[in-house]
mmCIF file of C-alpha atoms in Angstrom:
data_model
loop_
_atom_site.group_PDB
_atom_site.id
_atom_site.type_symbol
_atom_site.label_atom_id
_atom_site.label_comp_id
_atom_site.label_asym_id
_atom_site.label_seq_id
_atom_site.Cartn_x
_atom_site.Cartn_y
_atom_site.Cartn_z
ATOM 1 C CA UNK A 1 78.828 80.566 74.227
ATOM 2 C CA UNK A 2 80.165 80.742 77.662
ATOM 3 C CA UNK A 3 83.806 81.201 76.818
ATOM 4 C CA UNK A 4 82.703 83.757 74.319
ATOM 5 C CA UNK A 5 80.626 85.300 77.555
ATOM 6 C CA UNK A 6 83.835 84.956 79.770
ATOM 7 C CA UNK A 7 86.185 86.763 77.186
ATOM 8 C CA UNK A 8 84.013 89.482 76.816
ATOM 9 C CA UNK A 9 84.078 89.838 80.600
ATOM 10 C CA UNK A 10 87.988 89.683 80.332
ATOM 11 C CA UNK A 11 88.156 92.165 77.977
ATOM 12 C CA UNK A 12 86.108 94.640 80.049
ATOM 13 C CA UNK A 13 88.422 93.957 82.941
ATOM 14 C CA UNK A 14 91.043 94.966 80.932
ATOM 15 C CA UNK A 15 89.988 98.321 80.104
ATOM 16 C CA UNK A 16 89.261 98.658 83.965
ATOM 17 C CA UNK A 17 92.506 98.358 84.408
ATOM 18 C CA UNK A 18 93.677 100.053 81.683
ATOM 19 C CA UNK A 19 92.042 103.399 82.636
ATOM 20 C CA UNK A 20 93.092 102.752 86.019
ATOM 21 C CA UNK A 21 97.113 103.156 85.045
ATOM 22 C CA UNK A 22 95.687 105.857 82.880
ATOM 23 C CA UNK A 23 93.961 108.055 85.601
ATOM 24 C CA UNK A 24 96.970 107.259 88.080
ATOM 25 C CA UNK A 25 99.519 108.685 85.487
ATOM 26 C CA UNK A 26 97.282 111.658 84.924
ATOM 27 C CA UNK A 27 96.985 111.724 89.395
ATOM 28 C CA UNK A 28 93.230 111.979 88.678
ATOM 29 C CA UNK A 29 92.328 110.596 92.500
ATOM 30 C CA UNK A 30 88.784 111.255 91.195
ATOM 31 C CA UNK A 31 88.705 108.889 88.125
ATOM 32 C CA UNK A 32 90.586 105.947 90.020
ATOM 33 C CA UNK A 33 88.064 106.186 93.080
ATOM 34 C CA UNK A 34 85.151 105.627 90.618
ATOM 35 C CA UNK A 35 87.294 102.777 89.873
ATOM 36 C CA UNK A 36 88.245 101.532 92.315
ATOM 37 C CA UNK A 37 85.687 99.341 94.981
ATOM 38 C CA UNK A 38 84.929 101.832 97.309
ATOM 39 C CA UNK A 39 83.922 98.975 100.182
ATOM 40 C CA UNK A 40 86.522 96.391 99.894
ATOM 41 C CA UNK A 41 89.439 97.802 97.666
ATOM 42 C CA UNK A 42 93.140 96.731 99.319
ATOM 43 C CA UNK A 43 96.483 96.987 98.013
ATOM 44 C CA UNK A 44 99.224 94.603 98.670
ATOM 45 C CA UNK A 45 102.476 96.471 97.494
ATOM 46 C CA UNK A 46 105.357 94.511 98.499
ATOM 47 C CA UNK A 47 107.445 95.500 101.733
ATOM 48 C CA UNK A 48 104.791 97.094 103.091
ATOM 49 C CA UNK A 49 100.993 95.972 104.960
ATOM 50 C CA UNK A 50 98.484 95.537 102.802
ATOM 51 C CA UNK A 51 96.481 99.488 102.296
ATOM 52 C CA UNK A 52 93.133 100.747 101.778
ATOM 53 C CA UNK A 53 92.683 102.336 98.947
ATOM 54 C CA UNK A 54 89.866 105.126 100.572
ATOM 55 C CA UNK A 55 92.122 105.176 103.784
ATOM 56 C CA UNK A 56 95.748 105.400 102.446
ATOM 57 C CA UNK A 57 95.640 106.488 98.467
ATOM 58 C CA UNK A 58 97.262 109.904 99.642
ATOM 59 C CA UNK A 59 100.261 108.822 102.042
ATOM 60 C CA UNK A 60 100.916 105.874 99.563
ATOM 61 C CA UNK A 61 101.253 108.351 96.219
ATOM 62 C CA UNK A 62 102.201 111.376 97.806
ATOM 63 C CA UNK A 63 105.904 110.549 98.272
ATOM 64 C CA UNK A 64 106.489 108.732 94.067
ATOM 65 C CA UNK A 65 103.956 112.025 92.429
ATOM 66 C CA UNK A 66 106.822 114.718 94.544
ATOM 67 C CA UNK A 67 109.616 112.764 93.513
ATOM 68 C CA UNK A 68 108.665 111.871 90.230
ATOM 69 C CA UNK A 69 106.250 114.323 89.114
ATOM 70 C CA UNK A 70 105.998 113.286 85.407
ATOM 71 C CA UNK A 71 105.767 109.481 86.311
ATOM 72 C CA UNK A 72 104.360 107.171 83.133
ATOM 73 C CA UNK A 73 103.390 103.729 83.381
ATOM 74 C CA UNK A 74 103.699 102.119 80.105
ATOM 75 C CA UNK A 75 101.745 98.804 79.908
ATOM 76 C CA UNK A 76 104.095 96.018 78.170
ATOM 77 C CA UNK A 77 101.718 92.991 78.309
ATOM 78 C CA UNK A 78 98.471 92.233 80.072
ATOM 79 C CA UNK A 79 96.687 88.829 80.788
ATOM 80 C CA UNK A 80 93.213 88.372 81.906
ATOM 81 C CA UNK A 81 91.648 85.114 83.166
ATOM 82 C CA UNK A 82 88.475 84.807 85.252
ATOM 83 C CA UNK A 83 88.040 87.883 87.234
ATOM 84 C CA UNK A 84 92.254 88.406 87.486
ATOM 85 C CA UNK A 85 94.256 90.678 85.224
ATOM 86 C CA UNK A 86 98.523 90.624 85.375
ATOM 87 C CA UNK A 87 100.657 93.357 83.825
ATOM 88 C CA UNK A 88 103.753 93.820 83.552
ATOM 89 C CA UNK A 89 104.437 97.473 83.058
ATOM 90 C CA UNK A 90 107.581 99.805 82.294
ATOM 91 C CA UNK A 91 108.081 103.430 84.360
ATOM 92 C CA UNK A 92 109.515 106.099 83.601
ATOM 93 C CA UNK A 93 110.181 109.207 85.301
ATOM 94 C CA UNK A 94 112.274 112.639 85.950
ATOM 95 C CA UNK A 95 113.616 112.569 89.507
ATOM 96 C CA UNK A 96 112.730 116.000 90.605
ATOM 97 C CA UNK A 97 111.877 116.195 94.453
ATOM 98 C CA UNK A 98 113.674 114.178 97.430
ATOM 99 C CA UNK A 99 112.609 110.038 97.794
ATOM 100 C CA UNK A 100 113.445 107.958 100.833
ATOM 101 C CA UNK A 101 115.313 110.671 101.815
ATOM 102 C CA UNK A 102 117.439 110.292 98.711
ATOM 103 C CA UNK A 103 118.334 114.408 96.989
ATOM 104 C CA UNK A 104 116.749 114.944 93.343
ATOM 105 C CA UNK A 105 119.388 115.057 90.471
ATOM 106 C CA UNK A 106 117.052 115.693 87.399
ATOM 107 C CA UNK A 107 118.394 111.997 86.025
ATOM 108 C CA UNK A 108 115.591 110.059 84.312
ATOM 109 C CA UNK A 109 114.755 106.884 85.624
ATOM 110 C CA UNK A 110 113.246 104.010 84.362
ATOM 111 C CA UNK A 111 112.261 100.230 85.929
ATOM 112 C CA UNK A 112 109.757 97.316 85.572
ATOM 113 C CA UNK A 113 106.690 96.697 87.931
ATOM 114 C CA UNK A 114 103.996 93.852 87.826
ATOM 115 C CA UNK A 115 100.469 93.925 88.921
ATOM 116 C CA UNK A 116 97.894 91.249 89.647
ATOM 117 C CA UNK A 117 94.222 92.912 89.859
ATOM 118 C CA UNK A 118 91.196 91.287 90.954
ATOM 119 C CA UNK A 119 87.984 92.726 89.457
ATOM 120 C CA UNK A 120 84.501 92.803 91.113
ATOM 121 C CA UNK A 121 81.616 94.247 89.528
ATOM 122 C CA UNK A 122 83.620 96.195 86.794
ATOM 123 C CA UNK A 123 85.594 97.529 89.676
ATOM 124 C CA UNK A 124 89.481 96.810 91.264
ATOM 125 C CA UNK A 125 88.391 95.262 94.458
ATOM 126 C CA UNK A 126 91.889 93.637 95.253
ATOM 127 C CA UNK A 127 95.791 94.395 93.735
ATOM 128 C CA UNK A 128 98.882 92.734 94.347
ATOM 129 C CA UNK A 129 101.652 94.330 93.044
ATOM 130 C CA UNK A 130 105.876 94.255 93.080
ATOM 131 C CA UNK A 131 108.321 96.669 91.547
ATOM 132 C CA UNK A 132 111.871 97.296 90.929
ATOM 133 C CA UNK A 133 112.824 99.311 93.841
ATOM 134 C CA UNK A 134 115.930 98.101 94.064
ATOM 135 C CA UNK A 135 116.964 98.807 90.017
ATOM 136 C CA UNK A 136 115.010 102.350 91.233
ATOM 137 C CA UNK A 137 117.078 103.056 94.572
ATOM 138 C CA UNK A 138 120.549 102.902 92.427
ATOM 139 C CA UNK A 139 119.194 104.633 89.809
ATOM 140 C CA UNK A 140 118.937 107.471 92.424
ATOM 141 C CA UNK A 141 122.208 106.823 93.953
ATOM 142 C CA UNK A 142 120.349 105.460 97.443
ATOM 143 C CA UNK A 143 122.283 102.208 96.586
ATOM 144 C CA UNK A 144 125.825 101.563 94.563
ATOM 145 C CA UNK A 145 124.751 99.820 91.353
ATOM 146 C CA UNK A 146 126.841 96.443 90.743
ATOM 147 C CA UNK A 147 129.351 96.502 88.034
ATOM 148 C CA UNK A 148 131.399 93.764 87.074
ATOM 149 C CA UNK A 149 134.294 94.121 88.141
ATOM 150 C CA UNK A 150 132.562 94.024 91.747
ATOM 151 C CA UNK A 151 131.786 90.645 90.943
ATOM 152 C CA UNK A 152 134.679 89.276 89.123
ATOM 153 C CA UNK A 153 138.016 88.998 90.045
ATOM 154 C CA UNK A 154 140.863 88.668 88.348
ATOM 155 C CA UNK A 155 143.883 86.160 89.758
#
């Protein structure tokens, strides 16, 4: 009965997070703060401190929704155990507005990103997440992608 109990709990955790990635695609600020813990919610995206969600939502989307106004996060796989769920997830996007300083061409870009969530009271009270930046920054020309015959040489 318990682990019946516990996957049920899971699987509402799930859809938490679920119309969390939902909401953010759509930029509904509204729908993710009612998911979101609105005392103790922090975001650890690598590279940079750990956020608030209440304090620092705006700065922290503001620059990826006027780069990449069309930006989709399609969830590959998802794991939930205890009060944790991981994704991995796939995102896509039209570079239309300047990023890190970086011109818009118009080019579509796509990359991977993964996401551990802790859930408190059928809200996100904690998320850890890590993305591609790098596959992302020489999609945009920031950074010369490798090619192999950078890495090879011939003698």
């Amino acid at each position: 009965m318990a682990s019946s109990s516990s996957s049920t709990q899971e699987e509402q955790n799930k859809q938490v997070v679920r119309q969390f990635f939902e909401a953010l695609d759509r930029q509904d600020t509204e729908r993710m703060d009612q998911l979101v813990s609105s005392t103790n919610y922090s975001l650890h995206f690598s590279g940079m401190p750990p956020m608030d969600w209440n304090g620092n939502k705006k700065e922290f989307l503001a620059p990826f929704t006027k780069a990449f106004p069309d930006l989709r996060r399609n969830i590959v796989d998802m794991v939930a155990e205890g009060d944790k769920v991981a994704i991995n997830v796939n995102v896509t996007a039209s570079y239309k507005g300047e990023f890190q300083g970086i011109p818009a061409t118009g080019k579509q870009v796509s990359f991977t990103a993964m996401d551990i969530l802790t859930i408190s009271d059928g809200k996100i009270a904690e998320e850890w997440a890590t993305a591609d930046m790098m596959g992302l920054m020489q999609q945009i020309g920031a950074i010369p992608a490798r090619s192999a015959s950078n890495s090879s040489s011939t003698a």
